[in-house]
mmCIF file of C-alpha atoms (C1' of nucleotides) in Angstrom:
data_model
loop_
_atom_site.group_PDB
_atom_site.id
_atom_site.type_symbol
_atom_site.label_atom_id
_atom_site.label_comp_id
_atom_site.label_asym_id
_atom_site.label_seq_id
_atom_site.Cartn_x
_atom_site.Cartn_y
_atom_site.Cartn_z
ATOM 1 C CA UNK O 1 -27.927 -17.832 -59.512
ATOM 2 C CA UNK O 2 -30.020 -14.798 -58.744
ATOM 3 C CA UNK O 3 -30.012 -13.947 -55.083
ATOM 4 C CA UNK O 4 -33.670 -12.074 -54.709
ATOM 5 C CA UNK O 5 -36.108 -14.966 -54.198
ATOM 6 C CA UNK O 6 -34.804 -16.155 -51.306
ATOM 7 C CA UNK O 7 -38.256 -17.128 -49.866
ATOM 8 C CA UNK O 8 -40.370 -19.043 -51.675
ATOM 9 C CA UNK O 9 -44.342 -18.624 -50.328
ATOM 10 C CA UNK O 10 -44.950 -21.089 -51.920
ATOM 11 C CA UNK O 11 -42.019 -22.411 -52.996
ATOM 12 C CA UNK O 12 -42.296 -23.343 -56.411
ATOM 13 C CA UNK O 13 -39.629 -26.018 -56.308
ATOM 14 C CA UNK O 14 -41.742 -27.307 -53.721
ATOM 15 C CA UNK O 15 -44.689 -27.189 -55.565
ATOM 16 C CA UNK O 16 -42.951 -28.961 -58.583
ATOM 17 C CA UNK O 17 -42.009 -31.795 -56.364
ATOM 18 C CA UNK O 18 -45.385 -32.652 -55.199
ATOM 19 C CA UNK O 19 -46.783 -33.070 -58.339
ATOM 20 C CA UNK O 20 -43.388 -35.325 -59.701
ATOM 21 C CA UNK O 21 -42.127 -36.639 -56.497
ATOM 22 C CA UNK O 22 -43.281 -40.385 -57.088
ATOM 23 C CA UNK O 23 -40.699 -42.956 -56.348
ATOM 24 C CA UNK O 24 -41.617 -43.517 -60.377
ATOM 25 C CA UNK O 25 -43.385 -40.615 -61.472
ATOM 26 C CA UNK O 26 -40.560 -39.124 -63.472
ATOM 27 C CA UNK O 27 -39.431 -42.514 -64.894
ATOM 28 C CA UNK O 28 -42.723 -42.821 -66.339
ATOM 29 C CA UNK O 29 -42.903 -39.650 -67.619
ATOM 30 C CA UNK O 30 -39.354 -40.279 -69.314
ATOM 31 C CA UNK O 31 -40.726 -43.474 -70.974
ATOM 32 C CA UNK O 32 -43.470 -41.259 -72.450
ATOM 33 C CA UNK O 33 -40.987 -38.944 -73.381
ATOM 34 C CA UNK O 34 -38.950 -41.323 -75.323
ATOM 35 C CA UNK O 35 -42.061 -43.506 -76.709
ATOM 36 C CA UNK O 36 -44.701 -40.529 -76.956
ATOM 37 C CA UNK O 37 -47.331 -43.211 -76.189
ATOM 38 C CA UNK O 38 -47.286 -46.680 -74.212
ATOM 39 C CA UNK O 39 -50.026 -48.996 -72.997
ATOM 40 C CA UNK O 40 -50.267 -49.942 -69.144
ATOM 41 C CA UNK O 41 -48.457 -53.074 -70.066
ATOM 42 C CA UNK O 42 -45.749 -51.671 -72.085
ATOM 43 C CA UNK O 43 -44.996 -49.805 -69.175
ATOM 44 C CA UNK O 44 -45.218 -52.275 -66.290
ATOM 45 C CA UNK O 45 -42.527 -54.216 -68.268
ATOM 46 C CA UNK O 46 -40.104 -50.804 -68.556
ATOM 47 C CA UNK O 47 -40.734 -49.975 -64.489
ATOM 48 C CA UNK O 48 -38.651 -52.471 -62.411
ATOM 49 C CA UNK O 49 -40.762 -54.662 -60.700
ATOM 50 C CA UNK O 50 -43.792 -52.223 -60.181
ATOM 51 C CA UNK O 51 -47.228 -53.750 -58.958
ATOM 52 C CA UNK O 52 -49.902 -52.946 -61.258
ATOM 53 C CA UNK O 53 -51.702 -51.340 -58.153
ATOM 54 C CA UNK O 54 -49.155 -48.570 -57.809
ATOM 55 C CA UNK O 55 -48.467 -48.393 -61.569
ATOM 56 C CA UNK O 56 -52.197 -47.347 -62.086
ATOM 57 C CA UNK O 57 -52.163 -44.577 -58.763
ATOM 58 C CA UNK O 58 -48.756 -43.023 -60.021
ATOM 59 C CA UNK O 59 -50.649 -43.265 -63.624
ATOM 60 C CA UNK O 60 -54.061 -41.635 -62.503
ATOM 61 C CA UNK O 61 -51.777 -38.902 -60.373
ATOM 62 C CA UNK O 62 -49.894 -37.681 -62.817
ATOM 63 C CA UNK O 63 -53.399 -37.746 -65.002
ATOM 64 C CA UNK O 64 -55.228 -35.461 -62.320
ATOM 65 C CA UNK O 65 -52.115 -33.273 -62.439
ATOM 66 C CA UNK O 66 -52.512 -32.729 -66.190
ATOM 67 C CA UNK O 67 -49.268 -34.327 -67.106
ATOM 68 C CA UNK O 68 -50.537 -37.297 -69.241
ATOM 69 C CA UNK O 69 -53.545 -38.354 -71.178
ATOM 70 C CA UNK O 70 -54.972 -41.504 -71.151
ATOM 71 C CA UNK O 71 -56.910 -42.566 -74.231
ATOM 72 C CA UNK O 72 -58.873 -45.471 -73.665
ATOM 73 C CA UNK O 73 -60.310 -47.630 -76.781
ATOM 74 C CA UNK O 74 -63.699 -49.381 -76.223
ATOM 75 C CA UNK O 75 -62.288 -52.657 -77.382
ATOM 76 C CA UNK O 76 -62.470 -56.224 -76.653
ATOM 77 C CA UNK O 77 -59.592 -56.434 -74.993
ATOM 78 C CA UNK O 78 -59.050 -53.292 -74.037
ATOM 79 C CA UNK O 79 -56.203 -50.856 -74.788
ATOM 80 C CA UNK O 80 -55.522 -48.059 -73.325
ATOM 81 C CA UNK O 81 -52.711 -45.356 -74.175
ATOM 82 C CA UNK O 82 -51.027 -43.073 -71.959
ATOM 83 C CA UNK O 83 -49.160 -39.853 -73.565
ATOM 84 C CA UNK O 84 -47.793 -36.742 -72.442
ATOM 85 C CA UNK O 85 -49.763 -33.458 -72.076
ATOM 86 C CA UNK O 86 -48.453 -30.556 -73.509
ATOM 87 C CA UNK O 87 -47.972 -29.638 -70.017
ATOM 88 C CA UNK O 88 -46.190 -33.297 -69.132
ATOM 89 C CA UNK O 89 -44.615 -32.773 -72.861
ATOM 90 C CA UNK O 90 -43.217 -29.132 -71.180
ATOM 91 C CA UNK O 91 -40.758 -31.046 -68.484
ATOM 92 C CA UNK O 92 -38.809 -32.841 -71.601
ATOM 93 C CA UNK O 93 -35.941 -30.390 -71.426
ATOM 94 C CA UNK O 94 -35.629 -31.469 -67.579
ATOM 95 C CA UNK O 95 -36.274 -35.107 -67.940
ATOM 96 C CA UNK O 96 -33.254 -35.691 -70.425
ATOM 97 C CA UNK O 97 -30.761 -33.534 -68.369
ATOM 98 C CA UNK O 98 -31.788 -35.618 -65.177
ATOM 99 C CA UNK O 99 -31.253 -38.454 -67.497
ATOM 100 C CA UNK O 100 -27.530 -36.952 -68.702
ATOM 101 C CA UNK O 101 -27.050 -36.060 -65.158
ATOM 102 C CA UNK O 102 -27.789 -39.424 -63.981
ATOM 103 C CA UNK O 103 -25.350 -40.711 -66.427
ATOM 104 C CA UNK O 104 -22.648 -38.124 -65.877
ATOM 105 C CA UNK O 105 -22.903 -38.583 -62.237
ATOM 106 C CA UNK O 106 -24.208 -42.242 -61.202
ATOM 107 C CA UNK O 107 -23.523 -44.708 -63.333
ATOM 108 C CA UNK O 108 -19.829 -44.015 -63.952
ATOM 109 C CA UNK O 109 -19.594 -45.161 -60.264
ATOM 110 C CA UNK O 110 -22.166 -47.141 -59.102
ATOM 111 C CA UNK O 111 -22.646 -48.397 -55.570
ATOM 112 C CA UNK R 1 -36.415 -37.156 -77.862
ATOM 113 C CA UNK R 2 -33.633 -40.059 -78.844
ATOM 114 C CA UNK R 3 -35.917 -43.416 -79.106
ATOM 115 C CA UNK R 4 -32.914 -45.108 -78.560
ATOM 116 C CA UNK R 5 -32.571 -46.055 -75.360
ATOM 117 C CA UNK R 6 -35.930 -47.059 -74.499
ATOM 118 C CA UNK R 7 -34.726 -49.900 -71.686
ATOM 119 C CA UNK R 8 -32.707 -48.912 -68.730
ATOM 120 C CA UNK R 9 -30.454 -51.028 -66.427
ATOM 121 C CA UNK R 10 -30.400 -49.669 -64.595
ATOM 122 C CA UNK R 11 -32.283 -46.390 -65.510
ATOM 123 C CA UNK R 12 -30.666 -43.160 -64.718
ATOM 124 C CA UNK R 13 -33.574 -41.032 -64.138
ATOM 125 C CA UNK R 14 -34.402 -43.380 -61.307
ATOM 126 C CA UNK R 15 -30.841 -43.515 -60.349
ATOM 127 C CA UNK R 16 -30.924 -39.654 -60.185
ATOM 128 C CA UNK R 17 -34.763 -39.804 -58.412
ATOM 129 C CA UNK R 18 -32.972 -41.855 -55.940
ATOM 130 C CA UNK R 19 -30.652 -39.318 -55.024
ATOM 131 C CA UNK R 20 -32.899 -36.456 -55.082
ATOM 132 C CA UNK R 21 -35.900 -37.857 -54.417
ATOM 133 C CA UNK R 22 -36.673 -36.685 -51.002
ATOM 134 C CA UNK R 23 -39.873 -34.694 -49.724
ATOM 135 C CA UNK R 24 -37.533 -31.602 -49.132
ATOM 136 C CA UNK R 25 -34.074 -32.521 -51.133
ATOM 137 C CA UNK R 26 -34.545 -30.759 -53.948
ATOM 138 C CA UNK R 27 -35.689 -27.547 -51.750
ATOM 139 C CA UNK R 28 -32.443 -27.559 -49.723
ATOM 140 C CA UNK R 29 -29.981 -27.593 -52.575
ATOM 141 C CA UNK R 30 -32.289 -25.202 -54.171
ATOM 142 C CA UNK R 31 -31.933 -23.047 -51.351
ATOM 143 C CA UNK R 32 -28.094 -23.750 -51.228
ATOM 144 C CA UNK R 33 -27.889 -23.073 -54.987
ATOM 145 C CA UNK R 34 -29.455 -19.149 -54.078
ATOM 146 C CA UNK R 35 -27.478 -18.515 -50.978
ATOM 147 C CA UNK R 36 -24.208 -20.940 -51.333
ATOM 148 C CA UNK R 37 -24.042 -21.349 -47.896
ATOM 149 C CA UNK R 38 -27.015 -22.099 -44.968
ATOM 150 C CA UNK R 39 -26.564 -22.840 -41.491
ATOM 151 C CA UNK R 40 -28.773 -25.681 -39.766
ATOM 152 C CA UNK R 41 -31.522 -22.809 -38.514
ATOM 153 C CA UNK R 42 -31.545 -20.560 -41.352
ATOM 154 C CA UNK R 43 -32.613 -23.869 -43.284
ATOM 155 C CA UNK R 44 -34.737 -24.905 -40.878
ATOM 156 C CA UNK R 45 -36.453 -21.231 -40.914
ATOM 157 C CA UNK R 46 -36.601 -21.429 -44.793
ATOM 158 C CA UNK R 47 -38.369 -24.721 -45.114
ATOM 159 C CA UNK R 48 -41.852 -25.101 -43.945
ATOM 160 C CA UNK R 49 -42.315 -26.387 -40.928
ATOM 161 C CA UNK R 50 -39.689 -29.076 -41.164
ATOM 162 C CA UNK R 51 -38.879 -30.690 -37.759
ATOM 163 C CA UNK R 52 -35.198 -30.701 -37.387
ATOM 164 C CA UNK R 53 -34.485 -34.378 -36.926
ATOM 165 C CA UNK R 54 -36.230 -34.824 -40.790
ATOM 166 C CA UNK R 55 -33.698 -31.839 -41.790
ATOM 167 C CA UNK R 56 -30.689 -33.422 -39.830
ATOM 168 C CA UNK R 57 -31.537 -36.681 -41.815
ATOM 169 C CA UNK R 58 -31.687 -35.327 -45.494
ATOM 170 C CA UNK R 59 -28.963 -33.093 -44.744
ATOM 171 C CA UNK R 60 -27.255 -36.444 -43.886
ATOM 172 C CA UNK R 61 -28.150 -38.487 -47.092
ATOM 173 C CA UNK R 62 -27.269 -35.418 -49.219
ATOM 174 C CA UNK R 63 -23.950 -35.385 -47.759
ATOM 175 C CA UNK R 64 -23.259 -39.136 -48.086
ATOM 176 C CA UNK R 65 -24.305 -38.848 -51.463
ATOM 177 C CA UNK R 66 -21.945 -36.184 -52.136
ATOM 178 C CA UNK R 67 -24.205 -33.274 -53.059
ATOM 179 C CA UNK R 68 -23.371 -31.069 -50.024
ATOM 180 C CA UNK R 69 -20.314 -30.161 -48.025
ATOM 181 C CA UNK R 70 -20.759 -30.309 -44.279
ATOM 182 C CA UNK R 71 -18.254 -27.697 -42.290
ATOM 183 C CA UNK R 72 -18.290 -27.597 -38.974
ATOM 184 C CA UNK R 73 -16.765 -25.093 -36.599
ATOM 185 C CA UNK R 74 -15.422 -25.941 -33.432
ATOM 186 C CA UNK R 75 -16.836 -23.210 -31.380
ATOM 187 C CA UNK R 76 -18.990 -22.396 -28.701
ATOM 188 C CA UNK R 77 -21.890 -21.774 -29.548
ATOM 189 C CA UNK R 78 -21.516 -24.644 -32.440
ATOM 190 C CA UNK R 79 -21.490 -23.173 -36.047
ATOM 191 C CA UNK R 80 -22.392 -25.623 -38.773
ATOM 192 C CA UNK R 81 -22.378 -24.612 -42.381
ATOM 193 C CA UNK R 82 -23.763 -26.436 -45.497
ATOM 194 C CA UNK R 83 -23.070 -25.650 -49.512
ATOM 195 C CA UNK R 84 -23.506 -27.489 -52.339
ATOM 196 C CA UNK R 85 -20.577 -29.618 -54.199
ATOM 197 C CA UNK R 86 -18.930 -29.580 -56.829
ATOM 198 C CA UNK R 87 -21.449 -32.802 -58.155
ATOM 199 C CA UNK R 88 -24.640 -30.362 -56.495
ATOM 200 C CA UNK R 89 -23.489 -27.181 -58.160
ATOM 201 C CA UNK R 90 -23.971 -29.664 -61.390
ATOM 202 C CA UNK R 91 -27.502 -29.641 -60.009
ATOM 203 C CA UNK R 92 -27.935 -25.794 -60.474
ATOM 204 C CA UNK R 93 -29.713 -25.558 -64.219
ATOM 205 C CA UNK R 94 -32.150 -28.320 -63.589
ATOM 206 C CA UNK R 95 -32.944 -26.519 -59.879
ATOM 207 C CA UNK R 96 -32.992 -23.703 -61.877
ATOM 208 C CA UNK R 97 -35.795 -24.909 -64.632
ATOM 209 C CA UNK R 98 -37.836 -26.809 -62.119
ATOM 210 C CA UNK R 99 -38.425 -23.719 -60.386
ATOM 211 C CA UNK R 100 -39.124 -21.859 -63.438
ATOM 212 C CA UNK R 101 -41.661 -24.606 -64.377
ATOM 213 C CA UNK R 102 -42.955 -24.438 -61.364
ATOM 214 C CA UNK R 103 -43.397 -20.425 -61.483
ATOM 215 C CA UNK R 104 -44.993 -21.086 -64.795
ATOM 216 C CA UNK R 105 -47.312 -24.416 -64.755
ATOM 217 C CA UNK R 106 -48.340 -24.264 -60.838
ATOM 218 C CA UNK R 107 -48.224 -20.668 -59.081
ATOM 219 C CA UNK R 108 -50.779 -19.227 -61.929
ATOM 220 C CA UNK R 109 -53.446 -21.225 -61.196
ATOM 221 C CA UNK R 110 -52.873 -22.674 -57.609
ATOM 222 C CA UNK R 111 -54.824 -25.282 -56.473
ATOM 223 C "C1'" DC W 1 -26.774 -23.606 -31.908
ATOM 224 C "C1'" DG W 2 -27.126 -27.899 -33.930
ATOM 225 C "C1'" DG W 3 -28.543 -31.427 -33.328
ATOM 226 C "C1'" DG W 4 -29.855 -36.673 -30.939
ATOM 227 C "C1'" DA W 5 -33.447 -39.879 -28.743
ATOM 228 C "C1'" DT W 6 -37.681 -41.726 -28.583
ATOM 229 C "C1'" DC W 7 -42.180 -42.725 -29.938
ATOM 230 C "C1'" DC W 8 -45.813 -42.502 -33.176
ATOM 231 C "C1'" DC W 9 -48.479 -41.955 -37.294
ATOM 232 C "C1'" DA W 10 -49.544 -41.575 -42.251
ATOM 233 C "C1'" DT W 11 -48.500 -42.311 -46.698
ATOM 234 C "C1'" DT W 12 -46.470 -45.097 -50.110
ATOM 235 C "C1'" DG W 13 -45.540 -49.163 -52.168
ATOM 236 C "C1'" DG W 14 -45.483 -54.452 -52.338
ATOM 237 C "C1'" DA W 15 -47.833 -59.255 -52.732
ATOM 238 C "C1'" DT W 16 -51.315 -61.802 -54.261
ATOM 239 C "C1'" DA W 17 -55.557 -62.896 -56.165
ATOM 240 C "C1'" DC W 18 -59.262 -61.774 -59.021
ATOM 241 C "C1'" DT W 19 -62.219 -59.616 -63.020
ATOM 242 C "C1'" DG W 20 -64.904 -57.280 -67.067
ATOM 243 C "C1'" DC B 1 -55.470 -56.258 -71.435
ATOM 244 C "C1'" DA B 2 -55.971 -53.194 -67.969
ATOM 245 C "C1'" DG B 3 -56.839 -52.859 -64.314
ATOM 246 C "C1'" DT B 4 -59.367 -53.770 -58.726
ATOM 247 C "C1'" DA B 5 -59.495 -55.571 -54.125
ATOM 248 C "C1'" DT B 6 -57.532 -56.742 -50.024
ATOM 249 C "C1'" DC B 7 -54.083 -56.965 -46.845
ATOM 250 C "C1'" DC B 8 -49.609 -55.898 -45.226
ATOM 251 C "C1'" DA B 9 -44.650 -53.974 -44.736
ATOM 252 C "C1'" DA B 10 -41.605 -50.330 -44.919
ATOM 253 C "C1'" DT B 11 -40.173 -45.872 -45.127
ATOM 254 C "C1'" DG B 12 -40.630 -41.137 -44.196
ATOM 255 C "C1'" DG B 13 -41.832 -37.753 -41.619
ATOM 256 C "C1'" DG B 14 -43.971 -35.467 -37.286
ATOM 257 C "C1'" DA B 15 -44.046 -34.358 -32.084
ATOM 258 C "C1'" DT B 16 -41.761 -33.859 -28.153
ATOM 259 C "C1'" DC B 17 -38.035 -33.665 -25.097
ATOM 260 C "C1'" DC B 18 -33.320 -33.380 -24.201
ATOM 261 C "C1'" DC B 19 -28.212 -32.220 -24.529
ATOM 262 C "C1'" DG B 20 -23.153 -30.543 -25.067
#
DNA sequence: CGGGATCCCATTGGATACTG
DNA sequence: CAGTATCCAATGGGATCCCG
């Protein structure tokens, strides 16, 4: 690895893991990933066991970062659809080799 | 993106999140990906502001999780010195492109 | 130098109930 | 269906002081 950036001011790993530190921030963006677009339901039932109170923060904090969209249809009942961003859509390539990682490294032993 | 896999159990991108999911864990194996080894104070010095008993307790979990080595020199004054495994040199290319996505989606228009 | 001990606070997330 | 509201628990991290 290159040896010349030893300080980061700010660090922009840092920075990166502000806006995708949540406990389920990158799991959601790696259902959006693999489904392009899922409703708040849809994705309550793929997060283990995650309240619908801290499904919708991670949801609007990933949206105020510019990761996601959220399309909402004026409908009775309503629907709305969360997507990648073409920003969110740019950290693909890392979510699947966390996801190979993860694989490689975890679940061939697990606790 | 594969569709699939859409369910995980468990998931590995939260198994991996799990492991590197700390406020500063990804920083220190960044830094230890750059520099290949780090003493406890040059760490300290290269993360902001940390206070050494959170350092001292990520170092800890990154060790029992395997992603750092721990060497310790039996000397006065003590001389500790940290590097990444074999499983956190795996790390590298995704420390790698979060930083350059970081460089590229955050530090050109900082908040 | 590389921590440990202690105390404290803030943020995050959970549980449950409710609603337009 | 897609959330809100309210309250609460836990975890993480900070501040400070101390030590071999």
């Amino acid at each position: 690895m290159d040896k010349q950036h030893s300080q980061c001011s700010p660090c922009p790993v840092e920075l990166t893991v502000n806006m995708i530190g949540g406990k389920y921030k990158l799991v959601i963006l790696y259902q959006l990933a693999i489904h392009e677009v899922r409703r708040f339901n849809e994705l309550r039932r793929e997060l283990p066991n995650i309240t619908p109170r801290t499904l919708t923060r991670q949801l609007r904090e990933l949206e105020s970062d510019g990761l996601i969209n959220r399309q909402v249809y004026p409908e009775i009942p309503p629907k709305v659809e969360y997507s990648l961003s073409e920003t969110g859509k740019s950290l693909n390539s890392i979510l699947l080799q966390i996801e190979n990682w993860g694989l490689k490294h975890i679940t061939n032993n697990p606790k």
